[in-house]
Amino acid sequence: MSSGSVRRRFEPGTTIGDLKKYMEPFALRLGYRFNDDEEFVDEILSAEIEILDETGDVYCPCRVRTGDPKEDVKIICPCIPFYADEFAKLQKCWCGLFVRTDVKDGSALHGVIEAPTSGSAEVPVALLAEFPPGTLRTVRIAKREIALARIGDEFFALGNVCRHAFGPLGQGFLDGYYAICPWHGWRFDVRDGTTDHPGADVATYPTSVRDGYVFVTV
Ligand code: SF4
Ligand code: FES
């Protein structure tokens, strides 16, 4: 057995139960749960344990490792944060080990399928309970940063990058319906992304709330 240069997170002797205990809360925070088909879940996890014994980490059993640790870190299970857009469209991870919490019965969602290339996806970005009124914060969907604001019970999502000098809007503050850039104070209307500065508006994204999560559609 060799762990190569990969940092070992699980010891030899790791069981399916250990993996479930570790992965379940992590996936739940991202809006996913284990597939309803328990036999399938155990099959995938036992394949992951074989890979763990061979490589030192729980690489995805339905993806091909490249041998480049920086690339392969993106397919250590659960890989949900790296593929948030794609999985939101599929309602499941590549293998189907995890399905979205709003899927009623995920037992048909098995197996590898190709990445969707178009269409929109509703991605859970925050726990409602952790986002009180008056909050402005940066959230991340795959590589994209979005400024998420809550004003009363309304949520607004807009591009995070200020068009003046690239300040992070999500780290600014709110003044009524305006997000104020923390660097030099440019004001962006969170309802439509507009600002008084010509040609400097930012994109906005639809938001929704359900099952205790805030979703952004990208
Ligand atoms: S696709 Fe599913 S099983 Fe594979 S690493 Fe990602 S979360 Fe785990
Ligand atoms: S970078 Fe936002 S106001 Fe200057």
PDB file of N, CA and C in Angstrom, residues 163-205:
ATOM      1  N   ARG A 163     -16.988  47.123 -10.424  1.00  0.00           N
ATOM      2  CA  ARG A 163     -16.413  47.460 -11.729  1.00  0.00           C
ATOM      3  C   ARG A 163     -15.486  48.670 -11.650  1.00  0.00           C
ATOM      4  N   HIS A 164     -15.316  49.252 -10.467  1.00  0.00           N
ATOM      5  CA  HIS A 164     -14.384  50.378 -10.339  1.00  0.00           C
ATOM      6  C   HIS A 164     -12.944  49.856 -10.333  1.00  0.00           C
ATOM      7  N   ALA A 165     -12.596  49.122  -9.286  1.00  0.00           N
ATOM      8  CA  ALA A 165     -11.232  48.578  -9.205  1.00  0.00           C
ATOM      9  C   ALA A 165     -11.266  47.177  -8.598  1.00  0.00           C
ATOM     10  N   PHE A 166     -12.345  46.446  -8.914  1.00  0.00           N
ATOM     11  CA  PHE A 166     -12.462  45.025  -8.562  1.00  0.00           C
ATOM     12  C   PHE A 166     -12.600  44.753  -7.063  1.00  0.00           C
ATOM     13  N   GLY A 167     -13.154  45.694  -6.320  1.00  0.00           N
ATOM     14  CA  GLY A 167     -13.407  45.457  -4.891  1.00  0.00           C
ATOM     15  C   GLY A 167     -14.448  44.354  -4.706  1.00  0.00           C
ATOM     16  N   PRO A 168     -14.402  43.636  -3.573  1.00  0.00           N
ATOM     17  CA  PRO A 168     -15.343  42.518  -3.314  1.00  0.00           C
ATOM     18  C   PRO A 168     -16.643  43.034  -2.689  1.00  0.00           C
ATOM     19  N   LEU A 169     -17.696  43.124  -3.481  1.00  0.00           N
ATOM     20  CA  LEU A 169     -18.949  43.720  -2.985  1.00  0.00           C
ATOM     21  C   LEU A 169     -19.505  42.974  -1.778  1.00  0.00           C
ATOM     22  N   GLY A 170     -19.328  41.665  -1.745  1.00  0.00           N
ATOM     23  CA  GLY A 170     -19.861  40.869  -0.637  1.00  0.00           C
ATOM     24  C   GLY A 170     -19.200  41.203   0.697  1.00  0.00           C
ATOM     25  N   GLN A 171     -18.086  41.903   0.634  1.00  0.00           N
ATOM     26  CA  GLN A 171     -17.441  42.298   1.897  1.00  0.00           C
ATOM     27  C   GLN A 171     -17.750  43.744   2.264  1.00  0.00           C
ATOM     28  N   GLY A 172     -18.659  44.345   1.472  1.00  0.00           N
ATOM     29  CA  GLY A 172     -19.053  45.724   1.775  1.00  0.00           C
ATOM     30  C   GLY A 172     -20.194  45.735   2.787  1.00  0.00           C
ATOM     31  N   PHE A 173     -21.046  46.762   2.710  1.00  0.00           N
ATOM     32  CA  PHE A 173     -22.181  46.821   3.646  1.00  0.00           C
ATOM     33  C   PHE A 173     -23.415  47.306   2.912  1.00  0.00           C
ATOM     34  N   LEU A 174     -24.545  47.185   3.600  1.00  0.00           N
ATOM     35  CA  LEU A 174     -25.824  47.526   2.974  1.00  0.00           C
ATOM     36  C   LEU A 174     -26.310  48.884   3.463  1.00  0.00           C
ATOM     37  N   ASP A 175     -26.908  49.625   2.533  1.00  0.00           N
ATOM     38  CA  ASP A 175     -27.576  50.873   2.884  1.00  0.00           C
ATOM     39  C   ASP A 175     -28.910  50.825   2.136  1.00  0.00           C
ATOM     40  N   GLY A 176     -29.981  50.449   2.831  1.00  0.00           N
ATOM     41  CA  GLY A 176     -31.253  50.225   2.144  1.00  0.00           C
ATOM     42  C   GLY A 176     -31.066  49.136   1.106  1.00  0.00           C
ATOM     43  N   TYR A 177     -31.488  49.415  -0.148  1.00  0.00           N
ATOM     44  CA  TYR A 177     -31.353  48.410  -1.211  1.00  0.00           C
ATOM     45  C   TYR A 177     -30.008  48.535  -1.941  1.00  0.00           C
ATOM     46  N   TYR A 178     -29.039  49.196  -1.334  1.00  0.00           N
ATOM     47  CA  TYR A 178     -27.742  49.380  -1.998  1.00  0.00           C
ATOM     48  C   TYR A 178     -26.640  48.602  -1.284  1.00  0.00           C
ATOM     49  N   ALA A 179     -25.808  47.930  -2.090  1.00  0.00           N
ATOM     50  CA  ALA A 179     -24.586  47.319  -1.556  1.00  0.00           C
ATOM     51  C   ALA A 179     -23.475  48.336  -1.800  1.00  0.00           C
ATOM     52  N   ILE A 180     -22.739  48.647  -0.748  1.00  0.00           N
ATOM     53  CA  ILE A 180     -21.690  49.660  -0.851  1.00  0.00           C
ATOM     54  C   ILE A 180     -20.341  48.948  -0.911  1.00  0.00           C
ATOM     55  N   CYS A 181     -19.582  49.237  -1.967  1.00  0.00           N
ATOM     56  CA  CYS A 181     -18.271  48.589  -2.120  1.00  0.00           C
ATOM     57  C   CYS A 181     -17.355  49.003  -0.965  1.00  0.00           C
ATOM     58  N   PRO A 182     -16.655  48.017  -0.365  1.00  0.00           N
ATOM     59  CA  PRO A 182     -15.839  48.340   0.812  1.00  0.00           C
ATOM     60  C   PRO A 182     -14.593  49.165   0.475  1.00  0.00           C
ATOM     61  N   TRP A 183     -14.220  49.228  -0.824  1.00  0.00           N
ATOM     62  CA  TRP A 183     -12.950  49.892  -1.126  1.00  0.00           C
ATOM     63  C   TRP A 183     -13.096  51.405  -1.317  1.00  0.00           C
ATOM     64  N   HIS A 184     -14.020  51.839  -2.182  1.00  0.00           N
ATOM     65  CA  HIS A 184     -14.141  53.291  -2.402  1.00  0.00           C
ATOM     66  C   HIS A 184     -15.587  53.744  -2.413  1.00  0.00           C
ATOM     67  N   GLY A 185     -16.487  52.879  -1.955  1.00  0.00           N
ATOM     68  CA  GLY A 185     -17.850  53.335  -1.692  1.00  0.00           C
ATOM     69  C   GLY A 185     -18.802  53.410  -2.877  1.00  0.00           C
ATOM     70  N   TRP A 186     -18.496  52.839  -4.027  1.00  0.00           N
ATOM     71  CA  TRP A 186     -19.484  52.824  -5.116  1.00  0.00           C
ATOM     72  C   TRP A 186     -20.736  52.081  -4.625  1.00  0.00           C
ATOM     73  N   ARG A 187     -21.907  52.525  -5.101  1.00  0.00           N
ATOM     74  CA  ARG A 187     -23.179  51.971  -4.635  1.00  0.00           C
ATOM     75  C   ARG A 187     -23.831  51.159  -5.755  1.00  0.00           C
ATOM     76  N   PHE A 188     -24.253  49.978  -5.456  1.00  0.00           N
ATOM     77  CA  PHE A 188     -24.924  49.104  -6.437  1.00  0.00           C
ATOM     78  C   PHE A 188     -26.301  48.743  -5.900  1.00  0.00           C
ATOM     79  N   ASP A 189     -27.321  48.958  -6.741  1.00  0.00           N
ATOM     80  CA  ASP A 189     -28.683  48.576  -6.353  1.00  0.00           C
ATOM     81  C   ASP A 189     -28.772  47.048  -6.403  1.00  0.00           C
ATOM     82  N   VAL A 190     -29.050  46.417  -5.265  1.00  0.00           N
ATOM     83  CA  VAL A 190     -29.038  44.945  -5.234  1.00  0.00           C
ATOM     84  C   VAL A 190     -30.194  44.354  -6.053  1.00  0.00           C
ATOM     85  N   ARG A 191     -31.230  45.177  -6.350  1.00  0.00           N
ATOM     86  CA  ARG A 191     -32.392  44.652  -7.081  1.00  0.00           C
ATOM     87  C   ARG A 191     -32.094  44.434  -8.553  1.00  0.00           C
ATOM     88  N   ASP A 192     -31.196  45.267  -9.135  1.00  0.00           N
ATOM     89  CA  ASP A 192     -30.935  45.113 -10.574  1.00  0.00           C
ATOM     90  C   ASP A 192     -29.460  45.301 -10.941  1.00  0.00           C
ATOM     91  N   GLY A 193     -28.602  45.458  -9.951  1.00  0.00           N
ATOM     92  CA  GLY A 193     -27.159  45.546 -10.212  1.00  0.00           C
ATOM     93  C   GLY A 193     -26.697  46.888 -10.757  1.00  0.00           C
ATOM     94  N   THR A 194     -27.600  47.867 -10.812  1.00  0.00           N
ATOM     95  CA  THR A 194     -27.209  49.142 -11.429  1.00  0.00           C
ATOM     96  C   THR A 194     -26.432  50.018 -10.449  1.00  0.00           C
ATOM     97  N   THR A 195     -25.638  50.912 -11.045  1.00  0.00           N
ATOM     98  CA  THR A 195     -24.872  51.893 -10.281  1.00  0.00           C
ATOM     99  C   THR A 195     -24.945  53.210 -11.052  1.00  0.00           C
ATOM    100  N   ASP A 196     -24.566  54.307 -10.396  1.00  0.00           N
ATOM    101  CA  ASP A 196     -24.589  55.613 -11.089  1.00  0.00           C
ATOM    102  C   ASP A 196     -23.449  55.747 -12.081  1.00  0.00           C
ATOM    103  N   HIS A 197     -22.499  54.841 -12.054  1.00  0.00           N
ATOM    104  CA  HIS A 197     -21.317  54.978 -12.909  1.00  0.00           C
ATOM    105  C   HIS A 197     -21.572  54.279 -14.243  1.00  0.00           C
ATOM    106  N   PRO A 198     -21.509  55.022 -15.364  1.00  0.00           N
ATOM    107  CA  PRO A 198     -21.901  54.445 -16.668  1.00  0.00           C
ATOM    108  C   PRO A 198     -21.102  53.200 -17.024  1.00  0.00           C
ATOM    109  N   GLY A 199     -21.824  52.208 -17.526  1.00  0.00           N
ATOM    110  CA  GLY A 199     -21.177  50.982 -18.016  1.00  0.00           C
ATOM    111  C   GLY A 199     -20.593  50.118 -16.917  1.00  0.00           C
ATOM    112  N   ALA A 200     -20.965  50.353 -15.652  1.00  0.00           N
ATOM    113  CA  ALA A 200     -20.326  49.614 -14.557  1.00  0.00           C
ATOM    114  C   ALA A 200     -21.320  48.755 -13.770  1.00  0.00           C
ATOM    115  N   ASP A 201     -22.509  48.524 -14.362  1.00  0.00           N
ATOM    116  CA  ASP A 201     -23.489  47.680 -13.654  1.00  0.00           C
ATOM    117  C   ASP A 201     -22.945  46.256 -13.490  1.00  0.00           C
ATOM    118  N   VAL A 202     -23.438  45.564 -12.482  1.00  0.00           N
ATOM    119  CA  VAL A 202     -23.038  44.148 -12.304  1.00  0.00           C
ATOM    120  C   VAL A 202     -24.248  43.250 -12.564  1.00  0.00           C
ATOM    121  N   ALA A 203     -23.974  41.975 -12.828  1.00  0.00           N
ATOM    122  CA  ALA A 203     -25.049  41.008 -13.105  1.00  0.00           C
ATOM    123  C   ALA A 203     -25.828  40.718 -11.822  1.00  0.00           C
ATOM    124  N   THR A 204     -27.098  40.348 -11.980  1.00  0.00           N
ATOM    125  CA  THR A 204     -27.866  39.862 -10.830  1.00  0.00           C
ATOM    126  C   THR A 204     -28.363  38.444 -11.150  1.00  0.00           C
ATOM    127  N   TYR A 205     -28.709  37.705 -10.109  1.00  0.00           N
ATOM    128  CA  TYR A 205     -29.147  36.314 -10.269  1.00  0.00           C
ATOM    129  C   TYR A 205     -30.409  36.091  -9.441  1.00  0.00           C
TER     130      TYR A 205
END
